[in-house]
PDB file of C-alpha atoms and ligand atoms in Angstrom:
ATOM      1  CA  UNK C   1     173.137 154.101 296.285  1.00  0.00           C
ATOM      2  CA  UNK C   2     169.750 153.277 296.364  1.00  0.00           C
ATOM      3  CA  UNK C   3     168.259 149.872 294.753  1.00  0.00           C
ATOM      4  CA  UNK C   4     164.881 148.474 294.477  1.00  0.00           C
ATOM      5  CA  UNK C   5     164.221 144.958 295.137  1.00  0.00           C
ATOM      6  CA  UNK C   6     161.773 144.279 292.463  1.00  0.00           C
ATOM      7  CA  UNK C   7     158.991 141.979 293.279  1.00  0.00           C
ATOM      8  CA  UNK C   8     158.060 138.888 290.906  1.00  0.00           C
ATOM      9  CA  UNK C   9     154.877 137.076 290.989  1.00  0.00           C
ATOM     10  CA  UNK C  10     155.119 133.401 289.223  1.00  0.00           C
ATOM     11  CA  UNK C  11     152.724 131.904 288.505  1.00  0.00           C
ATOM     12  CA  UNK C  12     153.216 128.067 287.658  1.00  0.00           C
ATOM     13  CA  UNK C  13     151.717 124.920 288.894  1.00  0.00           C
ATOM     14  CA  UNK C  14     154.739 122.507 287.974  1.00  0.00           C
ATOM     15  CA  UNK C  15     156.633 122.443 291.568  1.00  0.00           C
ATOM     16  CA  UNK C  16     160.104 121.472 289.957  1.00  0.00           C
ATOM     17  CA  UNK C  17     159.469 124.484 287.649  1.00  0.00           C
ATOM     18  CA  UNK C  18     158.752 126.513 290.795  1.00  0.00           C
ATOM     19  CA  UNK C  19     161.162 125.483 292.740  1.00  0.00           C
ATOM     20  CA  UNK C  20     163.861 126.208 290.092  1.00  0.00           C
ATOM     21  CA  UNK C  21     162.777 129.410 289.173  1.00  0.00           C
ATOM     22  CA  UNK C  22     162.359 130.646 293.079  1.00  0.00           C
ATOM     23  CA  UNK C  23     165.925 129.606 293.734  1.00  0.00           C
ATOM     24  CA  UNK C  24     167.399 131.447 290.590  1.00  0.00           C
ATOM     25  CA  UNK C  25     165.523 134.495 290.981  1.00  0.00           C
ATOM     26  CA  UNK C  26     165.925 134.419 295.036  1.00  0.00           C
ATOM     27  CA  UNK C  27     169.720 134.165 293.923  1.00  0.00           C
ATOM     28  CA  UNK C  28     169.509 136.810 291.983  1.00  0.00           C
ATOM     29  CA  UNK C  29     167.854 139.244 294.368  1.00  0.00           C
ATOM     30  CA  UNK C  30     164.226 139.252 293.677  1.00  0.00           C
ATOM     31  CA  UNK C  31     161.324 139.026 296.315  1.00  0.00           C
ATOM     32  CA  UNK C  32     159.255 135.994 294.812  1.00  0.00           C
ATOM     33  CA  UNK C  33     155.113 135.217 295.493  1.00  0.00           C
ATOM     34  CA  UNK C  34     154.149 131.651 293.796  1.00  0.00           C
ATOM     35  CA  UNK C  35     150.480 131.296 292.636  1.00  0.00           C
ATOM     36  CA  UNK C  36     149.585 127.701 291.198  1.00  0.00           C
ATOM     37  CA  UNK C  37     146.292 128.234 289.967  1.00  0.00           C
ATOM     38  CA  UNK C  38     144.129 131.857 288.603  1.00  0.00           C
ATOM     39  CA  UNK C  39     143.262 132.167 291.795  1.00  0.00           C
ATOM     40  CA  UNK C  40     145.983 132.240 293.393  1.00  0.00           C
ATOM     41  CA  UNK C  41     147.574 134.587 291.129  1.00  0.00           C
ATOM     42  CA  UNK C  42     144.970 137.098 290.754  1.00  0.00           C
ATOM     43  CA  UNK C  43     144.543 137.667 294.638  1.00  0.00           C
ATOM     44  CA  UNK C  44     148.282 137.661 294.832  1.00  0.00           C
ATOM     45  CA  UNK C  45     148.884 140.451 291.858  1.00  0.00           C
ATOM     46  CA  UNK C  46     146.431 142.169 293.700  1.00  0.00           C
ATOM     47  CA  UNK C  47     147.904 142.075 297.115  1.00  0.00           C
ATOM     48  CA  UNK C  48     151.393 142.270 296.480  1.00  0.00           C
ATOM     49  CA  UNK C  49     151.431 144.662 293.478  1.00  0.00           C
ATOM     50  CA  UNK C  50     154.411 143.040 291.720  1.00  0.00           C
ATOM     51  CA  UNK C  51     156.880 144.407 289.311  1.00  0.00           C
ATOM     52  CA  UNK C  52     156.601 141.745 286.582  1.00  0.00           C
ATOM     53  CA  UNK C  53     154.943 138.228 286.421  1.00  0.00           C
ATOM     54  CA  UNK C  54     156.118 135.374 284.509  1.00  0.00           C
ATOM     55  CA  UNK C  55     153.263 133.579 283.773  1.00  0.00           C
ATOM     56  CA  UNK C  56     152.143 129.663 282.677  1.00  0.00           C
ATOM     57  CA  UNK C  57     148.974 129.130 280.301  1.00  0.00           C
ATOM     58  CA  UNK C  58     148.245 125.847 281.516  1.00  0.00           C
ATOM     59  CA  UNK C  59     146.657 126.098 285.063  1.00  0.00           C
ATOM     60  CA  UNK C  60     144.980 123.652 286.746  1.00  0.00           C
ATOM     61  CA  UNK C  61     141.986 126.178 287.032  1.00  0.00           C
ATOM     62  CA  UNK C  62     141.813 127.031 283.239  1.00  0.00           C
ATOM     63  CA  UNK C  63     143.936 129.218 281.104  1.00  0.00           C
ATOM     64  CA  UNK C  64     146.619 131.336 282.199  1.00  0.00           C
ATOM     65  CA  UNK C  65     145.396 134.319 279.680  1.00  0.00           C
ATOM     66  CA  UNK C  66     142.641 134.589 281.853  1.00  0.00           C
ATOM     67  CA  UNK C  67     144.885 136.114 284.397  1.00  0.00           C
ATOM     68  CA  UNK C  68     147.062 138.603 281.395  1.00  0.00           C
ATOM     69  CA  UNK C  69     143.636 139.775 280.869  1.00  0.00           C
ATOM     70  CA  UNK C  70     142.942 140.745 284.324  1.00  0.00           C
ATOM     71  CA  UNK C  71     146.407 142.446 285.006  1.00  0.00           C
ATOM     72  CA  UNK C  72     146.200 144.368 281.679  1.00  0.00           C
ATOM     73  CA  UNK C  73     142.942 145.856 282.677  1.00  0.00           C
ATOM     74  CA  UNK C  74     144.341 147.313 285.558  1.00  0.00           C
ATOM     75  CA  UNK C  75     148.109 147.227 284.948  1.00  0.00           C
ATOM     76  CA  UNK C  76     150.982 147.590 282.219  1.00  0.00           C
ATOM     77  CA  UNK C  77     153.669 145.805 284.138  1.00  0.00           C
ATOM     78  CA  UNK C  78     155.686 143.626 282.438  1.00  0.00           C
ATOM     79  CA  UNK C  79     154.635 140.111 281.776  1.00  0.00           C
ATOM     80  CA  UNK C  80     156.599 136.895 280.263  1.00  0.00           C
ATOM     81  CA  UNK C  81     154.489 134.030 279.435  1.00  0.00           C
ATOM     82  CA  UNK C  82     156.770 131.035 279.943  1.00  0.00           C
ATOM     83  CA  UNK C  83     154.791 128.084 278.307  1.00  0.00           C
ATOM     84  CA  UNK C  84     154.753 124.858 276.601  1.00  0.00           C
ATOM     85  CA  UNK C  85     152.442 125.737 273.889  1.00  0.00           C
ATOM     86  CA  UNK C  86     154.836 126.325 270.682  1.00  0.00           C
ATOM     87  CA  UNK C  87     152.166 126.984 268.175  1.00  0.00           C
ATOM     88  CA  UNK C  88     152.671 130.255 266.796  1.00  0.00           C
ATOM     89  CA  UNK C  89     149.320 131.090 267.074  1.00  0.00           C
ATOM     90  CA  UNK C  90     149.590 130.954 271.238  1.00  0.00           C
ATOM     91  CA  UNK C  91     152.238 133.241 270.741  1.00  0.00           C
ATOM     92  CA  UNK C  92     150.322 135.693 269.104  1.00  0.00           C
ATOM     93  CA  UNK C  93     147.171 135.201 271.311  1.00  0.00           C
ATOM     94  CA  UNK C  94     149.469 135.938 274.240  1.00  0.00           C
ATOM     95  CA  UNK C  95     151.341 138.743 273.111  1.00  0.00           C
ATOM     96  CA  UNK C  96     148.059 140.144 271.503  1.00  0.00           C
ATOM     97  CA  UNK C  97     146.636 140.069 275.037  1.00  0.00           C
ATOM     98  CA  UNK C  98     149.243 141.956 276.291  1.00  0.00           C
ATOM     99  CA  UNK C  99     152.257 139.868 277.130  1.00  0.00           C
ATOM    100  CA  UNK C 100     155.794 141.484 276.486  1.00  0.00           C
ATOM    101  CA  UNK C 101     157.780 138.376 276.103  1.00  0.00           C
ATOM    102  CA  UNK C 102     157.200 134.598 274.866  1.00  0.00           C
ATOM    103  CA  UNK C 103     159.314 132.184 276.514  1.00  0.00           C
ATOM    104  CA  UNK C 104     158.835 128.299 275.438  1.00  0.00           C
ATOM    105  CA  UNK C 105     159.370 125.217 277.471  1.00  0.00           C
ATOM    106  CA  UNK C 106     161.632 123.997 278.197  1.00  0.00           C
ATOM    107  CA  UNK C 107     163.671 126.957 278.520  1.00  0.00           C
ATOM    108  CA  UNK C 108     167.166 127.714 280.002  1.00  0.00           C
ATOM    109  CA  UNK C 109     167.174 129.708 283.231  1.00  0.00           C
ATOM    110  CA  UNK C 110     169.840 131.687 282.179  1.00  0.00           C
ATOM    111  CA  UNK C 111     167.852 133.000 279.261  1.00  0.00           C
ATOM    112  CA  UNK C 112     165.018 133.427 281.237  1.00  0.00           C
ATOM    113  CA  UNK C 113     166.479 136.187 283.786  1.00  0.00           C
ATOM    114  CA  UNK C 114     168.041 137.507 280.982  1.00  0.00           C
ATOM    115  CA  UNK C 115     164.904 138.540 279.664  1.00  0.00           C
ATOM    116  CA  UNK C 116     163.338 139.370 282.973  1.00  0.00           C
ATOM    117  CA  UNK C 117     166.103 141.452 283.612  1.00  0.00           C
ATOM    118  CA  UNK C 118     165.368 143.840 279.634  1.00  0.00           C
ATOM    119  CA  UNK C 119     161.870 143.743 280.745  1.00  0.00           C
ATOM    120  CA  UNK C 120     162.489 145.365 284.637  1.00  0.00           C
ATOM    121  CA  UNK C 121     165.354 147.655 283.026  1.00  0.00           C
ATOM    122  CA  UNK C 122     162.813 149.142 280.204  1.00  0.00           C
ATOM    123  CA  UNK C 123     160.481 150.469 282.935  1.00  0.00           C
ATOM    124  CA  UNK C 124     163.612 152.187 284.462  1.00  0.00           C
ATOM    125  CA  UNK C 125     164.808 153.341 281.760  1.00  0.00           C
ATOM    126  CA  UNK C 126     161.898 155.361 280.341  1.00  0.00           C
ATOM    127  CA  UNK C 127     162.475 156.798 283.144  1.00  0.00           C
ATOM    128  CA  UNK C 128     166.408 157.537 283.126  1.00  0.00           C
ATOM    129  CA  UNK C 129     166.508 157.915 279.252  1.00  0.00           C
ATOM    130  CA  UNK C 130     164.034 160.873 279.317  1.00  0.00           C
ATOM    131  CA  UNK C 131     165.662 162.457 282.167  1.00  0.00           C
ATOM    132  CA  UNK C 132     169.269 161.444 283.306  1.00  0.00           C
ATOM    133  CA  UNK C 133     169.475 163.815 285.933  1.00  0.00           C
ATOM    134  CA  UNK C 134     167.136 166.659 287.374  1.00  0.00           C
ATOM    135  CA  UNK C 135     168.782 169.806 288.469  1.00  0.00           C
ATOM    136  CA  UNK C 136     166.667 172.729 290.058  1.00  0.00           C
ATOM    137  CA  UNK C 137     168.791 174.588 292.527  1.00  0.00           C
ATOM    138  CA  UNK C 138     168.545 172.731 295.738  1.00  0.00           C
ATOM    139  CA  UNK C 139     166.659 169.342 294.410  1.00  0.00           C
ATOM    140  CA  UNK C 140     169.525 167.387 292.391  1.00  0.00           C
ATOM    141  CA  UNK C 141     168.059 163.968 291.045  1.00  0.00           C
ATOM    142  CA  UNK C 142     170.394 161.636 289.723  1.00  0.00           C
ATOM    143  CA  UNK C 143     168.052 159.127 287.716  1.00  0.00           C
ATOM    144  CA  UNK C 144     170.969 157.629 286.254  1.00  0.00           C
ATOM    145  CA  UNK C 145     172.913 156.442 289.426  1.00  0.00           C
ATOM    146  CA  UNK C 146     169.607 156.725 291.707  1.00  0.00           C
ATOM    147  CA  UNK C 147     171.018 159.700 294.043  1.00  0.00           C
ATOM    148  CA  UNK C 148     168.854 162.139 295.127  1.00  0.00           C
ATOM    149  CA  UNK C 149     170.158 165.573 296.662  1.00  0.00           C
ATOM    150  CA  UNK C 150     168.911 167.860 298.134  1.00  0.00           C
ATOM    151  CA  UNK C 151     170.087 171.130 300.241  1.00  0.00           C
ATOM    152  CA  UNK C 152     173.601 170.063 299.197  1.00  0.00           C
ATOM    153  CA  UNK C 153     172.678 166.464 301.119  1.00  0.00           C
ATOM    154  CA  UNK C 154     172.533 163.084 299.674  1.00  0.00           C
ATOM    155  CA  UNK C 155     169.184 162.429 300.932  1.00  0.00           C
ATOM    156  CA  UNK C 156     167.722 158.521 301.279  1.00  0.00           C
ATOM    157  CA  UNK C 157     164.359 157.731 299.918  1.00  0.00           C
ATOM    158  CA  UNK C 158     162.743 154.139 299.943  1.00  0.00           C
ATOM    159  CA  UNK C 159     161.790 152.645 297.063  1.00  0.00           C
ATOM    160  CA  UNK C 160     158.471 153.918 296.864  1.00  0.00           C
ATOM    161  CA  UNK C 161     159.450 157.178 297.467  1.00  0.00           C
ATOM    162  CA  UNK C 162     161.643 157.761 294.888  1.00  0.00           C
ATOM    163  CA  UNK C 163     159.528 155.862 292.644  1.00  0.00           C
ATOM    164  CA  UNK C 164     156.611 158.815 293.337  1.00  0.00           C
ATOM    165  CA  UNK C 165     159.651 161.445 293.066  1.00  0.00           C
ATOM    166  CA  UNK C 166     160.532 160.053 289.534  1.00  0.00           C
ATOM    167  CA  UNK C 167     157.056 159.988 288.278  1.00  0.00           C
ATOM    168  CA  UNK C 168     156.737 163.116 289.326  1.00  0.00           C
ATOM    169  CA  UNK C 169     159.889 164.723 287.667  1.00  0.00           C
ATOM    170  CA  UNK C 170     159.143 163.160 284.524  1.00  0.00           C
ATOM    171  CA  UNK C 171     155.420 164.516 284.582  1.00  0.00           C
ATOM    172  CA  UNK C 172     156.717 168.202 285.693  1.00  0.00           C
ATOM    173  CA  UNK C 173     154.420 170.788 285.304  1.00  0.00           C
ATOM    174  CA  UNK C 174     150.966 168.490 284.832  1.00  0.00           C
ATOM    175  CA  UNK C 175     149.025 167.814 287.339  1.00  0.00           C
ATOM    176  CA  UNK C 176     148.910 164.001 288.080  1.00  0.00           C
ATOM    177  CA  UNK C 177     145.640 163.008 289.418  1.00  0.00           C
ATOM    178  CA  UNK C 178     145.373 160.106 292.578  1.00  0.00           C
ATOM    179  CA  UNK C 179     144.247 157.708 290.322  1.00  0.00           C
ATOM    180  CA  UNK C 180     147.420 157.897 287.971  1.00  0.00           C
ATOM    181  CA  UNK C 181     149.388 158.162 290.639  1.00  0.00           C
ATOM    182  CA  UNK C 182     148.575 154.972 292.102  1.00  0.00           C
ATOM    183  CA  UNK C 183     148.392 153.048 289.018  1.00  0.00           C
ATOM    184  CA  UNK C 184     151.669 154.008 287.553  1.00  0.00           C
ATOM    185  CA  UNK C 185     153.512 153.053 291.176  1.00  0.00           C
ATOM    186  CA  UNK C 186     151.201 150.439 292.364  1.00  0.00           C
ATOM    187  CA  UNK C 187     150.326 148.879 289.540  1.00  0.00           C
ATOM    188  CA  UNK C 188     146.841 149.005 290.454  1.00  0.00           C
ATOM    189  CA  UNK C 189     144.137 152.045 290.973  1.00  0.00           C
ATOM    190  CA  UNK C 190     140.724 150.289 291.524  1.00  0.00           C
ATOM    191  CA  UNK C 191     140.108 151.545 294.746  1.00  0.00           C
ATOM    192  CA  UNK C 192     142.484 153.813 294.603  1.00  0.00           C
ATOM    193  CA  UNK C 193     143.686 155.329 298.385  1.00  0.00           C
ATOM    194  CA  UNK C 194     144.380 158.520 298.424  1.00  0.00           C
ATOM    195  CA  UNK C 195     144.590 158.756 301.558  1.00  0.00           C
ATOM    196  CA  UNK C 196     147.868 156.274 301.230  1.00  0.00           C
ATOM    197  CA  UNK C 197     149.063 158.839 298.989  1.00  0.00           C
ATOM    198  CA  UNK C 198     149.248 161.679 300.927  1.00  0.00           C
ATOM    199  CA  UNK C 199     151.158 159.702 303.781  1.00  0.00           C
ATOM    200  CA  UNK C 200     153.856 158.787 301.233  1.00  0.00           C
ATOM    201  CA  UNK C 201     153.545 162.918 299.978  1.00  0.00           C
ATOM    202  CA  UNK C 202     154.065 163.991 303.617  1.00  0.00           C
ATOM    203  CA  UNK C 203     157.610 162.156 304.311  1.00  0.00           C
ATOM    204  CA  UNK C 204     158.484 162.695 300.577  1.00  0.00           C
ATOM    205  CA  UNK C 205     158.458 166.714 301.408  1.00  0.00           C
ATOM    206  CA  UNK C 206     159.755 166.482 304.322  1.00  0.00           C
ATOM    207  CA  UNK C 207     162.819 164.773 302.784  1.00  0.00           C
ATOM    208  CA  UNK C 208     162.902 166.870 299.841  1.00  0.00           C
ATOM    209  CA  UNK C 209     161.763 170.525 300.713  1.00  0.00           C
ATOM    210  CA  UNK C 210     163.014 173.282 302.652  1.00  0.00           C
ATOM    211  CA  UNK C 211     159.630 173.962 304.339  1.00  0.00           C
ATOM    212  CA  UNK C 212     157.313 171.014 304.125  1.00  0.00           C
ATOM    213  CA  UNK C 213     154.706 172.660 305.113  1.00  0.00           C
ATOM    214  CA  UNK C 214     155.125 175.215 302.117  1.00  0.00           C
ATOM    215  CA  UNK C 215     156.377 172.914 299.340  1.00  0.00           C
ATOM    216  CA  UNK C 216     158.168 174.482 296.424  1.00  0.00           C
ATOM    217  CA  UNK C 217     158.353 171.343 294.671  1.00  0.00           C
ATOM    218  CA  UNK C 218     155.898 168.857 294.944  1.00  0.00           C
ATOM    219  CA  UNK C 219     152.320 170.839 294.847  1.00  0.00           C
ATOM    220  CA  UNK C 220     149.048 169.993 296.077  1.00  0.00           C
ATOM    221  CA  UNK C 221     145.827 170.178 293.274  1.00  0.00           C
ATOM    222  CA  UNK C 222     143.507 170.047 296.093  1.00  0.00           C
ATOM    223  CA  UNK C 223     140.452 167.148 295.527  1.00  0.00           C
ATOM    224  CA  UNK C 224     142.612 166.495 292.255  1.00  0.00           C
ATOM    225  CA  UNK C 225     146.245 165.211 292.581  1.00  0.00           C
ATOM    226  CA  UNK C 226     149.816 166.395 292.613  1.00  0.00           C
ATOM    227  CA  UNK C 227     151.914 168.711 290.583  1.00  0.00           C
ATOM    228  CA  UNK C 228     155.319 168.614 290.533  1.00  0.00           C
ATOM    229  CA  UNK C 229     156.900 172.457 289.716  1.00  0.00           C
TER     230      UNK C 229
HETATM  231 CA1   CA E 301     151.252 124.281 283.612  1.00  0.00          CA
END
């Protein structure tokens, strides 16, 4: 079965916070970047294109909403703002900037991937809930159990792959244009690269259709995007 190894981005300048977190969530699977400062953390959401940050306010360069504000203008991945601030108004501010979850300091670790866990599962799910499993004659998609078919062959797609392939099913029948494309899967579309696109297009046919070179499935909108039929 196929699994994606999300990606978390921390961002925290307490080391025995960091450390403690990196070990629990390296424990528990995760790929972890660590950004101490805004900075750090914006050049690393940028670069890495995480699944979900957990996120301190008070950074030594000024206030962690800065960097919410950032991601939210390019991104709705999930964020948890794990702070020491227990006013209720920094709760609100937070959340009203875009945070999913409020986590206060100290906090138990347990709790914490708990709630990381909800907030990775709710992306999947919009995904699975809307569309446990895709049938069209020789494409079978399995959203539920992450198996995708096709020509009567379990077929393996990485990550990314079937992330596009998903998308792409749920969207059936609109054209998706580059831009969306990359920001739903990356996270990120300023300077969106098509041409990055089409590479991950080309060995997603090839996997999926009969005749790559005359897909039946995933559609070209030339100069536009990608249709899936
Ligand atoms: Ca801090």
């Amino acid at each position: 079965m196929l699994r994606m190894k999300n990606e978390i981005l921390i961002v925290e300048d307490d080391r025995y916070i960091i450390r403690f977190m990196d070990m629990s969530m390296k424990e528990e699977e995760y790929t972890i970047s660590v950004a101490r400062t805004i900075r750090e953390a914006l050049t690393l959401f940028f670069a890495n294109h995480p699944d979900l940050v957990i996120l301190d306010l008070g950074l030594p360069d000024g206030d962690g909403i800065e960097v919410l504000k950032r991601i939210r203008e390019n991104s709705d991945i999930p964020v948890i703002v794990v702070s020491a601030r227990q006013e209720e108004d920094e709760k609100i501010r937070a959340l009203d900037a875009g945070a999913d979850d409020y986590v206060t300091k100290p906090f138990y670790m347990g709790e914490l991937l708990a709630r990381v866990r909800a907030a990775l599962r709710r992306l999947e799910n919009r995904v699975a809930e809307k569309d446990p499993k895709y049938e069209d004659g020789d494409l079978v998609v399995d959203f539920e159990n992450r198996i995708v078919e096709a020509g009567g062959r379990e077929i393996h797609l990485t990550p990314m792959e079937y992330k596009i392939l998903a998308l792409l099913i749920l969207n059936r029948g609109k054209v998706l244009t580059h831009r969306y494309i990359l920001k739903e899967i990356w996270g990120y579309a300023e300077g969106a690269d098509a041409a990055t696109l089409r590479v991950f297009m080309a060995t997603l046919r090839r996997k999926i259709e009969k005749d790559p070179s005359n897909p039946q499935h995933i559609l070209t909108e030339v100069g536009v995007g990608y249709r899936f039929k």
